[in-house]
Structure formats: structure tokens, C-alpha cells
Short mmCIF file of C-alpha atoms in Angstrom, two decimals:
data_model
loop_
_atom_site.label_atom_id
_atom_site.label_comp_id
_atom_site.label_asym_id
_atom_site.label_seq_id
_atom_site.Cartn_x
_atom_site.Cartn_y
_atom_site.Cartn_z
CA MET A 15 62.14 -45.65 -54.25
CA SER A 16 61.20 -44.29 -50.84
CA ALA A 17 62.99 -45.79 -47.84
CA THR A 18 60.21 -44.63 -45.51
CA PHE A 19 57.57 -47.05 -44.28
CA ASP A 20 54.39 -45.39 -45.54
CA PRO A 21 51.63 -47.70 -46.83
CA ALA A 22 49.74 -44.67 -48.16
CA SER A 23 52.61 -43.68 -50.46
CA PRO A 24 52.56 -44.83 -54.11
CA ASP A 25 56.37 -44.91 -54.07
CA PHE A 26 56.37 -47.24 -51.08
CA LEU A 27 53.71 -49.48 -52.63
CA ALA A 28 55.70 -49.69 -55.87
CA ASP A 29 58.69 -51.09 -53.97
CA PRO A 30 58.45 -51.47 -50.17
CA TYR A 31 61.69 -53.42 -49.81
CA PRO A 32 64.10 -50.45 -49.30
CA ALA A 33 61.83 -49.21 -46.51
CA TYR A 34 61.93 -52.65 -44.91
CA ALA A 35 65.73 -52.56 -44.94
CA GLU A 36 65.56 -49.23 -43.11
CA LEU A 37 63.15 -50.71 -40.54
CA ARG A 38 65.41 -53.70 -39.92
CA ALA A 39 68.34 -51.33 -39.36
CA ARG A 40 66.28 -49.38 -36.81
CA GLY A 41 65.58 -52.36 -34.59
CA ARG A 42 63.57 -55.46 -33.91
CA VAL A 43 60.30 -53.72 -33.09
CA ILE A 44 59.20 -50.22 -34.15
CA ARG A 45 56.12 -48.31 -33.04
CA TYR A 46 53.95 -47.12 -35.96
CA GLU A 47 51.35 -44.61 -34.77
CA PRO A 48 49.24 -44.22 -37.97
CA SER A 49 47.92 -47.79 -37.60
CA ASN A 50 48.46 -48.05 -33.81
CA GLN A 51 50.70 -51.10 -34.29
CA TRP A 52 54.17 -52.40 -33.49
CA LEU A 53 56.09 -53.33 -36.67
CA VAL A 54 58.22 -56.49 -36.55
CA PRO A 55 60.60 -56.61 -39.55
CA HIS A 56 63.14 -59.41 -38.82
CA HIS A 57 62.70 -63.00 -39.98
CA ALA A 58 63.72 -64.61 -36.67
CA ASP A 59 61.23 -62.53 -34.70
CA VAL A 60 58.39 -62.95 -37.19
CA SER A 61 58.95 -66.70 -37.28
CA ALA A 62 59.09 -66.99 -33.50
CA LEU A 63 56.10 -64.75 -32.85
CA LEU A 64 53.92 -66.72 -35.29
CA ARG A 65 54.41 -69.65 -32.90
CA ASP A 66 54.15 -67.67 -29.64
CA ARG A 67 50.99 -68.59 -27.72
CA ARG A 68 51.10 -65.26 -25.84
CA LEU A 69 49.82 -63.79 -29.10
CA GLY A 70 46.58 -64.47 -30.93
CA ARG A 71 44.69 -63.78 -34.12
CA THR A 72 41.79 -62.93 -31.84
CA TYR A 73 41.45 -61.96 -28.20
CA GLN A 74 37.75 -62.62 -27.79
CA HIS A 75 38.30 -66.16 -26.49
CA ARG A 76 39.86 -64.53 -23.41
CA TYR A 77 38.75 -60.91 -23.16
CA ALA A 78 35.79 -58.69 -23.94
CA HIS A 79 36.59 -55.72 -26.20
CA GLU A 80 36.48 -53.29 -23.27
CA GLU A 81 38.68 -55.50 -21.04
CA PHE A 82 41.25 -55.56 -23.82
CA GLY A 83 41.17 -51.78 -24.25
CA ARG A 84 39.59 -52.01 -27.68
CA THR A 85 36.45 -50.45 -29.15
CA PRO A 86 33.91 -52.98 -30.45
CA PRO A 87 33.40 -52.86 -34.23
CA PRO A 88 30.44 -50.78 -35.42
CA PRO A 89 27.14 -52.71 -35.42
CA GLU A 90 26.76 -52.15 -39.16
CA HIS A 91 29.92 -54.25 -39.72
CA GLU A 92 28.39 -57.27 -37.96
CA PRO A 93 27.82 -59.43 -41.11
CA PHE A 94 31.51 -59.17 -42.01
CA HIS A 95 32.72 -60.00 -38.50
CA THR A 96 30.29 -62.91 -38.07
CA LEU A 97 31.63 -64.39 -41.29
CA ASN A 98 35.29 -63.58 -40.64
CA ASP A 99 35.43 -64.41 -36.94
CA HIS A 100 34.18 -67.99 -37.37
CA GLY A 101 36.92 -68.92 -39.86
CA MET A 102 39.92 -70.78 -38.50
CA LEU A 103 42.36 -68.10 -39.72
CA ASP A 104 40.95 -65.74 -37.09
CA LEU A 105 40.42 -68.20 -34.26
CA GLU A 106 42.60 -69.51 -31.46
CA PRO A 107 42.52 -72.84 -29.60
CA PRO A 108 40.39 -74.64 -28.67
CA ASP A 109 38.05 -73.54 -31.50
CA HIS A 110 40.88 -73.26 -34.03
CA THR A 111 42.17 -76.73 -33.15
CA ARG A 112 38.73 -78.31 -33.47
CA ILE A 113 37.84 -76.64 -36.78
CA ARG A 114 41.24 -77.22 -38.38
CA ARG A 115 41.12 -80.89 -37.38
CA LEU A 116 37.68 -81.31 -38.94
CA VAL A 117 38.62 -79.37 -42.10
CA SER A 118 41.83 -81.41 -42.42
CA LYS A 119 39.73 -84.57 -42.63
CA ALA A 120 38.22 -83.22 -45.85
CA PHE A 121 41.11 -81.11 -47.19
CA THR A 122 43.72 -83.86 -47.60
CA PRO A 123 46.80 -84.12 -49.84
CA ARG A 124 44.90 -86.85 -51.71
CA THR A 125 42.02 -84.42 -52.34
CA VAL A 126 44.47 -81.87 -53.74
CA GLU A 127 46.34 -84.43 -55.85
CA ARG A 128 43.05 -85.60 -57.35
CA LEU A 129 42.67 -82.09 -58.81
CA ARG A 130 46.00 -82.21 -60.68
CA GLY A 131 44.46 -83.27 -64.00
CA TYR A 132 41.77 -80.59 -63.75
CA VAL A 133 44.35 -77.90 -62.91
CA GLU A 134 46.63 -78.91 -65.77
CA GLY A 135 43.80 -79.06 -68.29
CA LEU A 136 42.37 -75.69 -67.27
CA ALA A 137 45.78 -73.97 -67.21
CA ASP A 138 46.55 -75.30 -70.68
CA LYS A 139 43.17 -74.10 -72.00
CA LEU A 140 43.52 -70.60 -70.48
CA VAL A 141 47.07 -70.14 -71.78
CA ALA A 142 46.13 -71.46 -75.24
CA ARG A 143 43.38 -68.84 -75.43
CA LEU A 144 45.79 -66.08 -74.36
CA VAL A 145 48.25 -67.15 -77.07
CA ALA A 146 45.52 -67.40 -79.73
CA GLU A 147 44.56 -63.80 -78.96
CA GLY A 148 48.18 -62.68 -79.24
CA GLY A 149 48.32 -61.68 -75.58
CA GLY A 150 46.22 -59.61 -73.20
CA ASP A 151 45.92 -59.13 -69.46
CA LEU A 152 47.66 -62.07 -67.79
CA VAL A 153 45.77 -61.37 -64.54
CA ALA A 154 42.31 -61.54 -66.11
CA ALA A 155 43.21 -64.29 -68.61
CA VAL A 156 45.12 -66.76 -66.40
CA ALA A 157 46.06 -65.61 -62.89
CA GLU A 158 42.47 -65.04 -61.70
CA PRO A 159 40.32 -67.63 -63.48
CA LEU A 160 42.57 -70.61 -62.73
CA PRO A 161 42.59 -70.62 -58.90
CA VAL A 162 38.98 -69.35 -58.65
CA ALA A 163 37.77 -72.23 -60.85
CA VAL A 164 39.92 -74.77 -59.02
CA ILE A 165 38.72 -73.93 -55.51
CA ALA A 166 35.12 -73.59 -56.76
CA GLU A 167 35.41 -77.01 -58.41
CA MET A 168 36.86 -78.42 -55.21
CA LEU A 169 34.10 -76.95 -53.04
CA GLY A 170 31.40 -78.05 -55.48
CA ILE A 171 30.13 -74.63 -56.56
CA PRO A 172 28.30 -75.08 -59.89
CA GLU A 173 29.98 -73.45 -62.88
CA GLY A 174 27.02 -71.17 -63.53
CA ASP A 175 27.23 -69.75 -59.99
CA ARG A 176 30.90 -68.76 -60.07
CA GLY A 177 30.63 -65.27 -61.58
CA PRO A 178 30.23 -63.37 -58.27
CA LEU A 179 32.94 -65.31 -56.39
CA ARG A 180 35.90 -63.13 -57.35
CA PRO A 181 34.06 -59.80 -56.77
CA TRP A 182 32.76 -61.05 -53.40
CA SER A 183 36.24 -62.12 -52.40
CA ALA A 184 37.86 -58.86 -53.50
CA ASP A 185 35.30 -56.82 -51.54
CA ILE A 186 35.67 -58.92 -48.38
CA CYS A 187 39.48 -58.79 -48.55
CA GLY A 188 39.34 -54.99 -48.67
CA MET A 189 38.73 -55.13 -44.90
CA TYR A 190 42.17 -56.66 -44.33
CA GLU A 191 43.96 -53.48 -45.35
CA LEU A 192 45.18 -50.98 -42.76
CA ASN A 193 42.42 -48.53 -41.77
CA PRO A 194 39.89 -49.41 -44.52
CA ALA A 195 37.70 -46.51 -45.68
CA PRO A 196 33.94 -46.51 -44.89
CA GLU A 197 33.01 -47.34 -48.48
CA VAL A 198 35.43 -50.31 -48.43
CA ALA A 199 33.81 -51.58 -45.23
CA ALA A 200 30.32 -51.15 -46.73
CA ARG A 201 31.29 -53.26 -49.77
CA ALA A 202 32.77 -55.93 -47.50
CA VAL A 203 29.58 -56.09 -45.44
CA ARG A 204 27.39 -56.39 -48.53
CA ALA A 205 29.61 -59.12 -50.01
CA SER A 206 29.63 -60.99 -46.68
CA GLU A 207 25.81 -60.99 -46.62
CA GLU A 208 25.45 -62.09 -50.24
CA PHE A 209 28.17 -64.76 -50.10
CA SER A 210 26.82 -66.17 -46.82
CA ALA A 211 23.27 -66.34 -48.14
CA TYR A 212 24.44 -68.17 -51.28
CA LEU A 213 26.47 -70.70 -49.28
CA ARG A 214 23.63 -71.42 -46.86
CA GLU A 215 21.47 -72.42 -49.83
CA LEU A 216 24.27 -74.57 -51.27
CA ILE A 217 24.89 -76.26 -47.91
CA ALA A 218 21.17 -77.04 -47.58
CA ASP A 219 21.25 -78.60 -51.07
CA ARG A 220 24.31 -80.71 -50.19
CA ARG A 221 22.78 -81.87 -46.90
CA ALA A 222 19.79 -83.17 -48.87
CA ASP A 223 21.86 -84.49 -51.79
CA PRO A 224 25.56 -85.05 -50.92
CA ARG A 225 28.06 -84.99 -53.79
CA ASP A 226 31.74 -85.83 -54.20
CA ASP A 227 32.89 -82.33 -53.25
CA LEU A 228 34.46 -80.46 -50.35
CA ILE A 229 31.21 -78.86 -49.12
CA SER A 230 29.67 -82.33 -48.74
CA ALA A 231 32.84 -83.62 -47.09
CA LEU A 232 32.85 -80.71 -44.62
CA ILE A 233 29.21 -81.40 -43.76
CA ALA A 234 30.10 -85.04 -43.12
CA ALA A 235 33.37 -84.38 -41.26
CA HIS A 236 33.04 -85.24 -37.60
CA ASP A 237 35.11 -86.25 -34.60
CA GLU A 238 33.11 -88.35 -32.15
CA ASP A 239 29.98 -86.17 -31.81
CA ASP A 240 31.71 -82.97 -32.90
CA ARG A 241 30.77 -81.35 -36.20
CA LEU A 242 31.12 -77.96 -37.80
CA THR A 243 28.23 -75.61 -37.08
CA GLU A 244 26.47 -74.10 -40.08
CA GLN A 245 28.21 -70.74 -39.47
CA GLU A 246 31.57 -72.52 -39.26
CA LEU A 247 30.77 -74.30 -42.53
CA VAL A 248 29.94 -70.99 -44.23
CA SER A 249 33.01 -69.23 -42.81
CA THR A 250 35.29 -72.13 -43.73
CA ALA A 251 34.03 -72.23 -47.32
CA VAL A 252 34.56 -68.48 -47.68
CA LEU A 253 38.02 -68.69 -46.14
CA LEU A 254 39.02 -71.55 -48.43
CA LEU A 255 37.78 -69.65 -51.46
CA ASN A 256 39.29 -66.29 -50.52
CA ALA A 257 42.62 -67.58 -49.20
CA GLY A 258 42.56 -70.36 -51.80
CA HIS A 259 42.88 -67.98 -54.69
CA GLU A 260 43.76 -64.46 -53.48
CA ALA A 261 47.41 -65.24 -52.73
CA THR A 262 47.75 -67.37 -55.88
CA VAL A 263 46.43 -64.59 -58.10
CA ASN A 264 48.86 -62.08 -56.60
CA ALA A 265 51.80 -64.50 -56.55
CA THR A 266 51.26 -65.26 -60.24
CA ALA A 267 51.15 -61.59 -61.23
CA ASN A 268 54.02 -60.51 -58.96
CA GLY A 269 56.08 -63.48 -60.09
CA TRP A 270 55.72 -62.88 -63.81
CA LEU A 271 56.45 -59.19 -63.39
CA ALA A 272 59.67 -60.12 -61.55
CA LEU A 273 60.59 -62.50 -64.39
CA PHE A 274 59.96 -59.84 -67.02
CA ARG A 275 62.16 -57.43 -65.02
CA HIS A 276 64.93 -60.08 -65.04
CA PRO A 277 65.03 -61.37 -68.64
CA ASP A 278 68.20 -63.41 -68.03
CA ARG A 279 66.46 -65.34 -65.24
CA LEU A 280 63.38 -65.83 -67.43
CA ALA A 281 65.58 -67.15 -70.24
CA ALA A 282 67.22 -69.62 -67.84
CA LEU A 283 63.78 -70.82 -66.69
CA ARG A 284 62.60 -71.25 -70.26
CA ALA A 285 65.69 -73.32 -70.99
CA ASP A 286 65.35 -75.52 -67.90
CA HIS A 287 61.87 -76.35 -66.65
CA SER A 288 63.34 -78.39 -63.78
CA LEU A 289 63.82 -74.99 -62.09
CA ILE A 290 60.04 -74.51 -61.79
CA PRO A 291 59.64 -75.83 -58.19
CA SER A 292 62.47 -73.69 -56.78
CA ALA A 293 61.37 -70.76 -58.96
CA VAL A 294 57.88 -70.87 -57.41
CA GLU A 295 59.37 -70.73 -53.90
CA GLU A 296 61.74 -67.91 -54.84
CA LEU A 297 59.04 -65.81 -56.47
CA LEU A 298 56.84 -66.23 -53.37
CA ARG A 299 59.78 -64.93 -51.33
CA TYR A 300 60.98 -62.23 -53.69
CA ASP A 301 57.71 -60.28 -53.95
CA THR A 302 55.52 -61.60 -51.16
CA PRO A 303 51.76 -61.67 -51.91
CA LEU A 304 50.76 -61.29 -48.23
CA GLN A 305 52.94 -58.53 -46.81
CA LEU A 306 51.63 -58.36 -43.27
CA PHE A 307 50.00 -60.66 -40.70
CA GLU A 308 48.52 -59.15 -37.55
CA ARG A 309 48.62 -60.64 -34.06
CA TRP A 310 47.16 -59.41 -30.78
CA VAL A 311 49.28 -59.37 -27.62
CA LEU A 312 47.29 -61.46 -25.10
CA ASP A 313 49.93 -61.27 -22.35
CA ASP A 314 52.72 -58.74 -21.92
CA ILE A 315 55.80 -59.60 -23.96
CA GLU A 316 59.24 -58.07 -24.42
CA ILE A 317 61.16 -57.78 -27.67
CA ASP A 318 64.78 -56.68 -27.49
CA GLY A 319 64.20 -54.79 -24.25
CA THR A 320 60.98 -53.12 -25.41
CA LYS A 321 57.91 -54.05 -23.38
CA ILE A 322 54.82 -54.64 -25.53
CA PRO A 323 51.77 -54.53 -23.24
CA ARG A 324 48.68 -56.70 -23.42
CA GLY A 325 46.14 -55.18 -25.80
CA SER A 326 48.75 -54.11 -28.35
CA GLU A 327 48.72 -55.23 -31.97
CA LEU A 328 51.79 -56.52 -33.79
CA ALA A 329 52.23 -56.19 -37.54
CA LEU A 330 54.45 -59.09 -38.58
CA LEU A 331 56.05 -57.93 -41.83
CA PHE A 332 56.29 -61.00 -44.04
CA GLY A 333 57.72 -59.03 -46.95
CA SER A 334 60.53 -57.70 -44.78
CA ALA A 335 61.22 -61.07 -43.15
CA ASN A 336 61.53 -62.63 -46.62
CA HIS A 337 64.28 -60.10 -47.45
CA ASP A 338 66.23 -60.39 -44.21
CA PRO A 339 69.94 -60.76 -45.05
CA ALA A 340 70.46 -62.63 -41.77
CA VAL A 341 68.56 -65.53 -43.36
CA PHE A 342 68.73 -65.07 -47.15
CA ASP A 343 72.01 -64.66 -49.02
CA HIS A 344 71.71 -61.54 -51.22
CA PRO A 345 67.95 -61.19 -50.59
CA ALA A 346 67.47 -58.52 -53.28
CA ARG A 347 68.75 -60.97 -55.90
CA LEU A 348 66.18 -63.08 -57.75
CA ASP A 349 67.76 -66.55 -57.57
CA LEU A 350 65.45 -69.11 -59.16
CA ALA A 351 67.74 -71.96 -58.05
CA ARG A 352 67.91 -70.78 -54.41
CA ARG A 353 68.28 -73.88 -52.26
CA ASP A 354 68.00 -72.56 -48.72
CA ASN A 355 64.68 -70.70 -48.88
CA PRO A 356 62.76 -70.71 -45.56
CA HIS A 357 60.33 -67.98 -46.68
CA ILE A 358 57.24 -67.46 -44.56
CA SER A 359 54.82 -66.51 -47.34
CA PHE A 360 52.45 -69.25 -46.12
CA SER A 361 52.83 -68.15 -42.47
CA ALA A 362 53.92 -70.59 -39.73
CA GLY A 363 52.70 -72.18 -36.53
CA ILE A 364 49.08 -73.21 -36.07
CA HIS A 365 47.91 -70.75 -38.75
CA TYR A 366 50.20 -72.16 -41.45
CA CYS A 367 48.25 -72.10 -44.73
CA ILE A 368 46.28 -75.32 -45.07
CA GLY A 369 46.03 -74.67 -48.82
CA ALA A 370 49.79 -74.32 -49.45
CA PRO A 371 50.02 -77.62 -51.44
CA LEU A 372 47.17 -76.49 -53.70
CA ALA A 373 48.72 -73.04 -54.20
CA ARG A 374 52.06 -74.61 -55.14
CA LEU A 375 50.34 -76.96 -57.60
CA GLU A 376 48.49 -74.06 -59.28
CA LEU A 377 51.55 -71.79 -59.44
CA ALA A 378 53.80 -74.49 -60.89
CA THR A 379 51.16 -75.65 -63.37
CA SER A 380 50.34 -72.20 -64.74
CA MET A 381 54.06 -71.37 -64.96
CA ARG A 382 54.77 -74.56 -66.91
CA ALA A 383 51.86 -73.91 -69.28
CA LEU A 384 53.01 -70.33 -69.95
CA LEU A 385 56.64 -71.35 -70.46
CA THR A 386 55.61 -74.13 -72.86
CA ARG A 387 52.81 -72.55 -74.84
CA ALA A 388 53.96 -68.92 -74.76
CA PRO A 389 57.77 -69.01 -75.08
CA ALA A 390 57.78 -65.49 -76.56
CA LEU A 391 55.72 -63.92 -73.75
CA THR A 392 56.81 -60.33 -73.08
CA LEU A 393 55.58 -57.39 -71.04
CA ALA A 394 53.53 -55.10 -73.30
CA ALA A 395 52.68 -52.22 -70.94
CA GLU A 396 53.74 -50.84 -67.59
CA PRO A 397 51.62 -52.73 -65.05
CA GLU A 398 49.05 -51.16 -62.77
CA ARG A 399 49.58 -52.09 -59.12
CA LYS A 400 46.71 -52.55 -56.70
CA PRO A 401 46.41 -49.68 -54.20
CA GLY A 402 46.47 -51.95 -51.13
CA PHE A 403 49.49 -52.81 -49.01
CA VAL A 404 48.62 -55.96 -47.06
CA LEU A 405 47.59 -57.94 -50.15
CA ARG A 406 50.26 -57.09 -52.71
CA GLY A 407 49.35 -57.59 -56.34
CA LEU A 408 48.57 -56.08 -59.71
CA ASN A 409 45.30 -54.90 -61.22
CA GLU A 410 46.56 -55.98 -64.62
CA LEU A 411 49.67 -57.30 -66.36
CA VAL A 412 49.36 -56.75 -70.10
CA VAL A 413 51.53 -59.12 -72.14
CA SER A 414 52.25 -59.91 -75.77
CA ALA A 415 52.39 -63.55 -76.83
CA VAL A 416 53.63 -63.05 -80.41
#
């Protein structure tokens, strides 16, 4: 595979990890002109910078676009940015702190644990259907429907309304790629408008008739006199849905492809299901579903003697950090029993993934169901990888279950 960092190259997208090794050898920070970013490939730097308050997911709490040397987004993109910019993933304190605190009141470990029976039952049903059909596309049959249904169930989205959720999410997430094309942006805007309109209706229904669901809990969540605004409610629900399944879908597909490519490791897992928890962590590290996390430089910083001025954008390379030999022994080896595994697939610092416990529950549950009900599962066709770089996954993973 190519050892050149080139997110437009099919060879790079097929296997970016040799290129990451080359970047790490070049230094701690590398200028990448095509995306106007500074690439950060080492685990120690990525981990530290995720916690560095001189950086931010946004700059608009401190600077206007022009002050920061940036061009405002086109007016036609406004519906996407209104939706995206009010979610806590793209906010900084104090707004981030306030929203995360309120969301945390509703999104508790107890809330997640209460879903365990639903997750297990649904995973078993989806896998049983895949086996009954002798196989099929693992992405469409299991990897996608499980986390979409779980987060929709958690939020309180009626079953009959769930059809557009995955397409809306996929279109919105297209904007997170490097330099998205105009048609990608247009789809994201349209999905943002449609998804927002749907959620405003649902929120109005839940205000009038609260239920035992996360939307109702978010409406009720308050701290003294502080509540989520309606836009914050809409943006939070979209973020929980998108982030709550996108990474899980990709981690499931990437993980099973890695297992099929390492039949001895898959055989060991089939023989010993106690490996499932460490296997989930290792598969998240080995082929990272979120390859890149962007941060704005709010105040001048210096990395290894290189001055990075205010207004710059850093690309923190999660996939590279998760393969850094300074942290992981033999990082190119798939070690399902790896004990010391400080991967950063769920980020770190104040933007650490609030849904990580739910993602781990879903990944472990679907893995156990597939290992138990489909012990003869094999790869039936060369998989088709998604064309994006930031969100790394597969369009399909065709398997045989006979």
C-alpha cells in the first residue's frame, strides 16, 4: 500500500497505516497544504492536545470569522451549521460545560444499562435472520440496524419514523470529510432541515405528553433555572443519534473484516468468549472508525520547535496515534488479549464520547451474538470500502453463514 498521506487515493484509503508510520518518522507536526491543516500523528501529542485549552472545536466563542482569518461559511450552508454548531461536540466552555452537564443528567450509566435487554434481544434477532438467510451483507443486516434502533429507542423515536434516520445521518456526516464537494454539502443541508423539522415536532409532542425516553428527559433536565434551548435539544438529539451509531456501524464492519483477515485470531475468539471485552477495545484501536479529529488553534502554540499560529487548524490523527509504537507493543499486530490499550478512539478531554459505554455494549453484544449463532461465518466477497477518510468504514461486508 501507499506510504504517502493522500486521503484522495484509493490505495491510501484501503490501508492508511503505512502512511501514518511515514508521518510519525517525519516529525511531530507536518504541514498539509491540500486541506490547509497541520497533521499531528503521535499518540502523546494527540492525547495532550485533546486536553489543551489553547485549542478548541470552535473559535466563535472568542473570535469572529474575519478576526480569526477565516471565511464565513456560505449562507446556503446555514441549516447545517445551525444544527451542528449547537451540539456539544462542536462547542467550548462555558456552553459545552452547561450542555454536557444537562445531557449527563439524562444520559446516565443506569439509562444505558436499562437498554441491555433490548440490545441483546435485537442483536439476537438480527443475527438469527442473517443465519436463516445463509448470510448476506453484515453491514445492512446487523451493523447498521442495531445501533440505529437502539439510539432511536433510547431517544423515543417511534418505530414507524425511523426509516429516514440512517440516510439523514449519512448525509449530515458527509460534511465532516476533508473538503466536501458541493453536492455533498447540499445533501447535508437538506438532511439538516428535514431532521430538524422532524425533531421539533417530536419535541413539541413530548412537551405536551412526556414519556419514559431520552427526549422527555432532556426536556426536563435543568440546573437551577438553566435548561436546554429548543435548538440545543434538536442539536443534541441529532448528535446523539449520529455519533451514537455512526462509529458503532463502522467499528463493527472494520472489526469483522480484521477478524476475517486473521482467521487464527477469529478461531481463538470463537473458542474463548471471555476475550470479547478486550477484543472490542483492540478492534477499535486496530482499525479506528474515526480517523481524524480537528481542533482550532485559539492561541499560538509550539510543537517540537514549530510555531503554530492562532487561526491554524490541527488534524489530530487518531488512526496514527492508535498505531504509535511508542505506546503500543507491535501496533500492526491484532492482539485480541492486549492488556495495555490506551487507544483514543473515543477521543479524550472534555469532548470524550459521552456514548462510549453504549457503543461498547452494542459492539460486545453483536459480537457475542455472531460468535454464538453464526460460528461458521466467513467472508464471501471482497468488501467495498466507503470513499471517505475521516469516517472509516465499509459500504458492505458480504458474508456466508453456512
